[in-house]
mmCIF file of C-alpha atoms and ligand atoms in Angstrom:
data_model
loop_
_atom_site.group_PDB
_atom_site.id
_atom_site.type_symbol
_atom_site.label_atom_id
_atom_site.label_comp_id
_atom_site.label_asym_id
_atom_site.label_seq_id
_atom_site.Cartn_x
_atom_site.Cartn_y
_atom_site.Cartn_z
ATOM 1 C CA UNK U 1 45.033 97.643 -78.865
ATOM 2 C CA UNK U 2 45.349 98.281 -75.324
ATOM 3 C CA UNK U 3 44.353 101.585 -73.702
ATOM 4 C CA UNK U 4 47.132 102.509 -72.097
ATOM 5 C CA UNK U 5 45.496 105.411 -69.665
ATOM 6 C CA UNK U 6 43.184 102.839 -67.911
ATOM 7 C CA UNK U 7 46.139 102.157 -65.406
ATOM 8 C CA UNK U 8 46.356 105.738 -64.869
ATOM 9 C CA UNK U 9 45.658 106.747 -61.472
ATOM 10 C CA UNK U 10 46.244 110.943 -62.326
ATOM 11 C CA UNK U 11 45.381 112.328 -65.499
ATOM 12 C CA UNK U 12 45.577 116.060 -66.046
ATOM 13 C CA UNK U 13 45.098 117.932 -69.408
ATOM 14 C CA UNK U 14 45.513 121.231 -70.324
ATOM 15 C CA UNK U 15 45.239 122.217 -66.289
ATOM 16 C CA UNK U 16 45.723 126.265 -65.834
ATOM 17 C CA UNK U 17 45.679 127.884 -62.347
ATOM 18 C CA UNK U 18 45.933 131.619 -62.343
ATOM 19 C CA UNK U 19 47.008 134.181 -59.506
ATOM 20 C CA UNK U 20 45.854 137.694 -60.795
ATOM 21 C CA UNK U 21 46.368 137.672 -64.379
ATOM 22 C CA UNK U 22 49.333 135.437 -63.825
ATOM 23 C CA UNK U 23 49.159 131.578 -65.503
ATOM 24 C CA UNK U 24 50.984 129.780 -62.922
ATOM 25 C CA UNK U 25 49.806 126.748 -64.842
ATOM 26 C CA UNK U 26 49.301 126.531 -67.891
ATOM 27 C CA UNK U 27 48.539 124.094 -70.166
ATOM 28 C CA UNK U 28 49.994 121.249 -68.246
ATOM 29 C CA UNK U 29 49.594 117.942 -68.644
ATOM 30 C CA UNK U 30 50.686 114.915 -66.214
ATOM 31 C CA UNK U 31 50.046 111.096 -65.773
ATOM 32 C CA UNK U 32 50.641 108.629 -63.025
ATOM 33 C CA UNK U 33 49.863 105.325 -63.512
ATOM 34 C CA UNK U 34 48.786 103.388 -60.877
ATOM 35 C CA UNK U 35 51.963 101.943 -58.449
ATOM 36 C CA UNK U 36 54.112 104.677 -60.096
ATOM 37 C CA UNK U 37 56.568 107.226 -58.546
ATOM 38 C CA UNK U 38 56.863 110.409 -60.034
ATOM 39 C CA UNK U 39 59.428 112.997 -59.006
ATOM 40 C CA UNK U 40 58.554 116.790 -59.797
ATOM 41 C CA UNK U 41 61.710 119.229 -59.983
ATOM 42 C CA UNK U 42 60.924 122.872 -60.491
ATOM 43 C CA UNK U 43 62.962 126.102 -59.287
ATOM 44 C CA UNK U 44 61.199 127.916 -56.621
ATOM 45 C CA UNK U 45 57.564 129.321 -57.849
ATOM 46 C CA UNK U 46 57.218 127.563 -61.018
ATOM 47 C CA UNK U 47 54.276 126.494 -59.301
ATOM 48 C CA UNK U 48 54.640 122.951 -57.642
ATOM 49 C CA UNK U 49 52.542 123.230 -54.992
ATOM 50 C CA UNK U 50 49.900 124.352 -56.761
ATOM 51 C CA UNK U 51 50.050 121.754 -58.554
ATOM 52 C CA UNK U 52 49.605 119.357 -55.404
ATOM 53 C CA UNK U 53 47.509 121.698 -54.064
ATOM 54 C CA UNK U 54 44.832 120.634 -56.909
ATOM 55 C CA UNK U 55 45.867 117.162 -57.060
ATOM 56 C CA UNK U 56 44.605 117.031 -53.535
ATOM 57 C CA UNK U 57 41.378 119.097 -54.274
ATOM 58 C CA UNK U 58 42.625 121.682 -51.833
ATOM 59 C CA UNK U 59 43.044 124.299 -54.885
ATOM 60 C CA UNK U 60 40.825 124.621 -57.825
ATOM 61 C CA UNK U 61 42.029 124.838 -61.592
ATOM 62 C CA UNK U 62 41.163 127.685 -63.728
ATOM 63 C CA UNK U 63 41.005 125.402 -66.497
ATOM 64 C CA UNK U 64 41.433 122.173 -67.873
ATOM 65 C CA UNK U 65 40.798 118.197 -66.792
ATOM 66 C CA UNK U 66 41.836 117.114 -63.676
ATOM 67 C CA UNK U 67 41.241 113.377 -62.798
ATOM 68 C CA UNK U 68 42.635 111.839 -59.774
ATOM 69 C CA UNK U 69 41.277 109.003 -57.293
ATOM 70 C CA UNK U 70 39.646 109.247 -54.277
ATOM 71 C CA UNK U 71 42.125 107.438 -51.750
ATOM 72 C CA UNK U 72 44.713 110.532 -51.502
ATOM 73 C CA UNK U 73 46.900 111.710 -48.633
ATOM 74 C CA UNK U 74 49.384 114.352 -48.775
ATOM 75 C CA UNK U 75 52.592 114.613 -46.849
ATOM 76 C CA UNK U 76 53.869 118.035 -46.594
ATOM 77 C CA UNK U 77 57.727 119.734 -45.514
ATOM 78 C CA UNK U 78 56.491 120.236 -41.827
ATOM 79 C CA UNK U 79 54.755 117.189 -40.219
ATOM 80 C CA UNK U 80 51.357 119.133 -39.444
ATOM 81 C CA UNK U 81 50.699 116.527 -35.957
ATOM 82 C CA UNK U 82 47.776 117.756 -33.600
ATOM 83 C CA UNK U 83 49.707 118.964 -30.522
ATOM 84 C CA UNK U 84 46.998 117.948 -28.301
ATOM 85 C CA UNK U 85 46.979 113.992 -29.607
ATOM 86 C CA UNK U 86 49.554 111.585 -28.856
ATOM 87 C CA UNK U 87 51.467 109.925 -31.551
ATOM 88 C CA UNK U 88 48.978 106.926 -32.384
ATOM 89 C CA UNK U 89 45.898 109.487 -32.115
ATOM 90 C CA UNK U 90 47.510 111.665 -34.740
ATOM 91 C CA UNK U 91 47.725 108.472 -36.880
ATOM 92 C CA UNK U 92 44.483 107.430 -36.886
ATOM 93 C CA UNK U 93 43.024 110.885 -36.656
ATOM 94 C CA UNK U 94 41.016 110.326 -40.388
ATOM 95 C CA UNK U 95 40.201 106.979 -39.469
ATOM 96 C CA UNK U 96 37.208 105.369 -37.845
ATOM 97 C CA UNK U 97 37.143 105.072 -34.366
ATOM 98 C CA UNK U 98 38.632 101.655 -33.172
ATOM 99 C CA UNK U 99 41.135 101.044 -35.619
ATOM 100 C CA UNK U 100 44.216 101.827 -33.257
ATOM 101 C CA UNK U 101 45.465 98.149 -34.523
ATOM 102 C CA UNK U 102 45.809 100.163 -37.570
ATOM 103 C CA UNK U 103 47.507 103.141 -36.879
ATOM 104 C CA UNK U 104 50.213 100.459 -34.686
ATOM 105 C CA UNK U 105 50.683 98.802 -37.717
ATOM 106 C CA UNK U 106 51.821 102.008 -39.882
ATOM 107 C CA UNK U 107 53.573 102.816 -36.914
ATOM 108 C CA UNK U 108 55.359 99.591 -36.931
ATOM 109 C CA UNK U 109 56.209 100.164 -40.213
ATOM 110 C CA UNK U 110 58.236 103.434 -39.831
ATOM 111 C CA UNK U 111 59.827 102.008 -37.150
ATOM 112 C CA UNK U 112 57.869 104.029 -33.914
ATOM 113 C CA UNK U 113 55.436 101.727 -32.339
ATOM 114 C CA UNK U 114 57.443 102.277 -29.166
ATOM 115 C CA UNK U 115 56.464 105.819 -29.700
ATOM 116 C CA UNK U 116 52.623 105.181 -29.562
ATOM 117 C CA UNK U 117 51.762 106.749 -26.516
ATOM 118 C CA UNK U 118 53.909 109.858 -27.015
ATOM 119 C CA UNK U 119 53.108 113.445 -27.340
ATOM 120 C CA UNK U 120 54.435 115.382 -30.606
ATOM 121 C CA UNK U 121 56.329 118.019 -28.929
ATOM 122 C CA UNK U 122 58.551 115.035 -27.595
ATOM 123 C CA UNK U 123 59.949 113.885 -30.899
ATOM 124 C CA UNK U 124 62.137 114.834 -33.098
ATOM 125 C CA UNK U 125 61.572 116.661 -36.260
ATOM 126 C CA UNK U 126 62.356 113.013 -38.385
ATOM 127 C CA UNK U 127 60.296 111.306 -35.669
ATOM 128 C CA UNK U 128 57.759 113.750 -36.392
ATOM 129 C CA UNK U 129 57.496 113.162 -40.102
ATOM 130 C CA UNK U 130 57.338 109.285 -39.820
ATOM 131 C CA UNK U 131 54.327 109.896 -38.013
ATOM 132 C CA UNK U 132 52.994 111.872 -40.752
ATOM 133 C CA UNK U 133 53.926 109.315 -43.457
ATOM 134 C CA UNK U 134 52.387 106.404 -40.889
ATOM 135 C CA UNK U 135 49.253 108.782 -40.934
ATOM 136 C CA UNK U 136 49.582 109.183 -44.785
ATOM 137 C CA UNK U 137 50.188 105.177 -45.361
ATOM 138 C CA UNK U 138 47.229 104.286 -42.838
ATOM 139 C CA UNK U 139 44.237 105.303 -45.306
ATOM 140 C CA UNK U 140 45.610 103.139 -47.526
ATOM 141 C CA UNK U 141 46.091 106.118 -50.089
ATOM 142 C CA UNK U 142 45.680 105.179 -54.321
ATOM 143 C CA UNK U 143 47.660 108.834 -54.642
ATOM 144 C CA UNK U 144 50.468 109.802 -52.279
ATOM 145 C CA UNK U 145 51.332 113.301 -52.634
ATOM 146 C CA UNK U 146 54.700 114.559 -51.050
ATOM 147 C CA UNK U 147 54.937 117.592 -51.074
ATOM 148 C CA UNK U 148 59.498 118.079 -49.986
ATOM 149 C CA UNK U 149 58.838 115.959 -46.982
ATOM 150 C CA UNK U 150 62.515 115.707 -46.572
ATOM 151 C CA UNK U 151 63.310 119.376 -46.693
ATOM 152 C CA UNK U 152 63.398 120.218 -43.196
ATOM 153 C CA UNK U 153 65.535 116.913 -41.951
ATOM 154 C CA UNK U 154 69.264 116.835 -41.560
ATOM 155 C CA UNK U 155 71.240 115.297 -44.689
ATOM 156 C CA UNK U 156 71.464 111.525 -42.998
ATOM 157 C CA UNK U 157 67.860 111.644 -41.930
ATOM 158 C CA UNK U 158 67.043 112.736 -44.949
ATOM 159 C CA UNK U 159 69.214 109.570 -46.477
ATOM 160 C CA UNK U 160 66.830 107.189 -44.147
ATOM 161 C CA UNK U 161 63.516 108.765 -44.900
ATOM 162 C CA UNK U 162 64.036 108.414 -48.687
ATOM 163 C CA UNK U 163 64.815 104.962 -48.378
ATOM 164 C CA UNK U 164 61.905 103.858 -46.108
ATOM 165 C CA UNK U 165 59.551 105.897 -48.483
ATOM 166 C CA UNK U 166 61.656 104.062 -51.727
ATOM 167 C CA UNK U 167 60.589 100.820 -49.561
ATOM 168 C CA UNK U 168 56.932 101.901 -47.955
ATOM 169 C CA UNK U 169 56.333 103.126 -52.064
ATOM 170 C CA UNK U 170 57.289 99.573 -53.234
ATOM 171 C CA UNK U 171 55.394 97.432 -51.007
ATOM 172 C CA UNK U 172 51.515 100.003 -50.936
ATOM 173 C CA UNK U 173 52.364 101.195 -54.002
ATOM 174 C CA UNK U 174 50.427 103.896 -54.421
ATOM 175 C CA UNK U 175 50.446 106.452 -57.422
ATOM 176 C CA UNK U 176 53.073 108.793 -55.801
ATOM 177 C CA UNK U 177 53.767 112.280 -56.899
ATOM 178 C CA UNK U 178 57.013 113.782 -54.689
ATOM 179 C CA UNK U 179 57.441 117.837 -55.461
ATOM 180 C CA UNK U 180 61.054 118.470 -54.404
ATOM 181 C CA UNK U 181 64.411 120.570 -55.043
ATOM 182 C CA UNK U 182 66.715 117.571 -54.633
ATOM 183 C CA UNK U 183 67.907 116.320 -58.083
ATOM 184 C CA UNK U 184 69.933 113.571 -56.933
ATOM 185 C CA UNK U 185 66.579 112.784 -54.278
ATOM 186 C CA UNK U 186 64.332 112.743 -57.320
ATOM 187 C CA UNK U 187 66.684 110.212 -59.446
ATOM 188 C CA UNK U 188 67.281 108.261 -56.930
ATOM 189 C CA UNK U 189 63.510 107.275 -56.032
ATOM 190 C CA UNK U 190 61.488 107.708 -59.280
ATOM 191 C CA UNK U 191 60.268 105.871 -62.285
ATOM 192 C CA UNK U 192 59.430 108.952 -63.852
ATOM 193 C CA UNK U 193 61.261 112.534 -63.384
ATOM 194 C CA UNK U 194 59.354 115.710 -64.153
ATOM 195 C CA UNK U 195 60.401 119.405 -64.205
ATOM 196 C CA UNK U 196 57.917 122.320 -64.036
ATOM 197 C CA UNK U 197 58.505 125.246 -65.968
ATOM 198 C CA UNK U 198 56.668 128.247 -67.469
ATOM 199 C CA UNK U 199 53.188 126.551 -66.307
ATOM 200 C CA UNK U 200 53.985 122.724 -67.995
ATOM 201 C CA UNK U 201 56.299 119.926 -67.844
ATOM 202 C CA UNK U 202 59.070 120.797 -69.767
ATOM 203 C CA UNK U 203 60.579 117.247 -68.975
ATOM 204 C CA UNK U 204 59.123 114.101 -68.165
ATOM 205 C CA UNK U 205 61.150 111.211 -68.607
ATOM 206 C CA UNK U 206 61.548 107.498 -67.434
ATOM 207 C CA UNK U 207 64.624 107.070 -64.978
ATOM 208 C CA UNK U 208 66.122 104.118 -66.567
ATOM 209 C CA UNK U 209 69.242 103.913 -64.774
ATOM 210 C CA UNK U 210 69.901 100.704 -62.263
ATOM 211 C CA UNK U 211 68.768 100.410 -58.674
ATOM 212 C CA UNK U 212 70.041 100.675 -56.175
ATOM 213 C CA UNK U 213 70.652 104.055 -57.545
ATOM 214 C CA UNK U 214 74.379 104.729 -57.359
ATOM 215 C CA UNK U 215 75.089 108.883 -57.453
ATOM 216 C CA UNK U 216 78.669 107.857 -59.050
ATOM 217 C CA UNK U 217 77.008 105.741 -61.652
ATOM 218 C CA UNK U 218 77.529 107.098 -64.825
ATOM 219 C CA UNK U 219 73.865 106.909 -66.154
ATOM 220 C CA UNK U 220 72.890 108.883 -62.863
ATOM 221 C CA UNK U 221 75.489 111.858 -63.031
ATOM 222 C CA UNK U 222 74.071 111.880 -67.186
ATOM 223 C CA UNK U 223 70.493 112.570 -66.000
ATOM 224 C CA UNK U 224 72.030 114.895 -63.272
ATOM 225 C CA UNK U 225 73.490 117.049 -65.608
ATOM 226 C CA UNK U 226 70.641 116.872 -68.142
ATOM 227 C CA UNK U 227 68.096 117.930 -65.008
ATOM 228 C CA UNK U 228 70.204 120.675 -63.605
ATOM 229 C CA UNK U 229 70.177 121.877 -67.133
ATOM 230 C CA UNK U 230 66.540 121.903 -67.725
ATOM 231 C CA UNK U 231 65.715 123.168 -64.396
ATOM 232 C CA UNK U 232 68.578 126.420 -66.267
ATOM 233 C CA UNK U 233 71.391 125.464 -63.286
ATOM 234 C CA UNK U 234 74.772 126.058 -64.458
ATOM 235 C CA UNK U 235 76.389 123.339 -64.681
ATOM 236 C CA UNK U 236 80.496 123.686 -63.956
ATOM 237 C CA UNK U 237 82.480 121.481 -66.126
ATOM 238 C CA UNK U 238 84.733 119.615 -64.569
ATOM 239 C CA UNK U 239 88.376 120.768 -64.281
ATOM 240 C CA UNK U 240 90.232 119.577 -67.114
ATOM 241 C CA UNK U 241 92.878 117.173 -66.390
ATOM 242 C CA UNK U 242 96.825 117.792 -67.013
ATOM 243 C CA UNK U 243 96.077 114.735 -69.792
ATOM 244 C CA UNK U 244 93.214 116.858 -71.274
ATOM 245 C CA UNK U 245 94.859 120.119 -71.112
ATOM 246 C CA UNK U 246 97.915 118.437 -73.325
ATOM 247 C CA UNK U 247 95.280 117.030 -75.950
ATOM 248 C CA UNK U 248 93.510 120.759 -76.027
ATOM 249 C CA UNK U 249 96.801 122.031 -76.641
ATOM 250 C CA UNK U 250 96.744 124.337 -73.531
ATOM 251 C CA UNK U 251 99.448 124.558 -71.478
HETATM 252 N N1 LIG A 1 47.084 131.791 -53.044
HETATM 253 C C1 LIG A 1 47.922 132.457 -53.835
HETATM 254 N N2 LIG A 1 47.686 133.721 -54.223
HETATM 255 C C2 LIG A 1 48.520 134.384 -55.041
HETATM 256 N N3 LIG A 1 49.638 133.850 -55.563
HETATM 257 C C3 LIG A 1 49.929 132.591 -55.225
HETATM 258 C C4 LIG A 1 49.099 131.818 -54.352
HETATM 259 N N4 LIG A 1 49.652 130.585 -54.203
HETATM 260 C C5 LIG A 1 50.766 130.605 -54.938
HETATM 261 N N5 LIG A 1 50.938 131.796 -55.552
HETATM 262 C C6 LIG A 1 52.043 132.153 -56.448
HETATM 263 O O1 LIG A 1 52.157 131.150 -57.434
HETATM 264 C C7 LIG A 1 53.517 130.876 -57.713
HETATM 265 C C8 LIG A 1 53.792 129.384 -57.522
HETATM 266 O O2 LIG A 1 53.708 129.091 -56.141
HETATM 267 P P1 LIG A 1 54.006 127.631 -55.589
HETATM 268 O O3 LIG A 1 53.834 127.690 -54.129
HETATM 269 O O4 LIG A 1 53.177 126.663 -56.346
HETATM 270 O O5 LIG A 1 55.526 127.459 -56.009
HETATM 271 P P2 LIG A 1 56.528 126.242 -55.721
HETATM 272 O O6 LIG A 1 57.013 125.751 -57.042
HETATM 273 O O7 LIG A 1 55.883 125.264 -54.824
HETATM 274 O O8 LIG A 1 57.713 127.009 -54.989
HETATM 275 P P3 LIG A 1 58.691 126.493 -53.795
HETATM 276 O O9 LIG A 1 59.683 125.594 -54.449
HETATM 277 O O10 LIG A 1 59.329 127.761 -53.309
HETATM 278 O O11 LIG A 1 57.858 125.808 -52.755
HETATM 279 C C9 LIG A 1 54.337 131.784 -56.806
HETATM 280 O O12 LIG A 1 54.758 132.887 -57.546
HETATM 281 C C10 LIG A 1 53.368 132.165 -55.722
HETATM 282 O O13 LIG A 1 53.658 133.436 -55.221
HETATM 283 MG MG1 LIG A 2 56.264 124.631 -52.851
#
């Protein structure tokens, strides 16, 4: 038989994290296999960051197994550059020295070589977080945690950045693990979709429906409406049409 969980790049059983007397987590359980894209949906303060948090050995668990690999770089809502480095600096910050071929590689790759020999406070804020993806994508991460990296940009930005993550995902694949409040977001660039309540994973479910992911496909607006619903967001039904209203027998 094969053993599944030797592909898996996270495991986590049974992880609790308390605040006070307060189970933030609790009893949660997650896997990521390796190459695998994970969206986590959760309403605010079900506890998603502390979630990362751990994942990245930043935070401690109160409980439970926690296995994760080595290679990890997180990516969080504000780009987190050092003012005083330019662009290609910031990149290769966790780096050895002399490997500015590289950072202008990942830099290449989000489309801001040109911007090499910039300061921070001269981009803008989707420049910004390309540079902290290219500084995420340089260490060759196994686990790349994102932690709403989108949040912050306008709604077209935001369109771009998802797809050259969907694309920068595909070709590094690393284990990814993207916390964020975006349903459609989440559908549209996961294998898996998670959602985070009361301290576990109340949902966590293959996205099986076609790519590219269209939000008027059918099988897409289904696992919209199923997601809103776990994550307890009315859902209003559509306005019934003149057609429908006849067949009800309301006039
Ligand atoms: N260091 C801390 N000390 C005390 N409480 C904390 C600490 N960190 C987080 N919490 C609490 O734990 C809960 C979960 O916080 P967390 O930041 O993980 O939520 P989240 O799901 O990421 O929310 P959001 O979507 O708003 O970012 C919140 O109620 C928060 O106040
Ligand atoms: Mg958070």
């Amino acid at each position: 038989m094969t053993d599944g969980t030797s592909q898996a790049a996270v495991r986590v059983r049974g992880l609790r994290r308390l605040f006070g007397d307060r189970a933030v987590l609790d009893g949660l359980r997650l896997e990521i296999a390796r190459g695998e894209f994970v969206a986590l949906l959760g309403a605010s303060g079900s506890g998603k960051t502390t979630l990362l948090r751990i994942l990245a050995a930043l935070d401690g668990a109160d409980g439970g197994e926690v296995l994760v690999p080595q290679a990890r770089t997180v990516v969080f809502q504000e780009p987190r550059l050092v003012p005083s480095k330019k662009v290609l600096a910031n990149v290769t910050v966790a780096l050895p020295r002399n490997r500015s071929e590289h950072g202008l590689r990942a830099l290449a790759e989000v489309g801001l070589e040109r911007h090499a020999d910039a300061w921070p406070a001269t981009l803008s804020g989707g420049e910004a977080q390309r540079v902290a993806l290219a500084r995420a994508l340089v260490r060759e991460p196994e686990l790349l945690l994102l932690d709403e990296p989108f949040a912050a940009l306008d709604a077209l930005t935001r369109l771009r950045m998802q797809d050259l993550v969907g694309e920068l995902c595909r070709k590094h694949r690393p284990a990814v693990l993207l916390v964020t409040h975006d349903v459609d977001e989440a559908v549209r660039l996961a294998d898996r979709v998670a959602v985070l309540r009361d301290g576990r994973l109340i949902t966590d479910d293959p996205v099986t429906v076609d790519r590219p992911r269209d939000p008027g496909d059918p099988a897409f607006a289904a696992l919209r409406r199923r997601l809103l619903d776990d994550l307890g967001v009315e859902t209003t039904p559509q306005p019934a049409t003149a057609h429908e209203r006849t067949e009800a027998g309301v006039i």
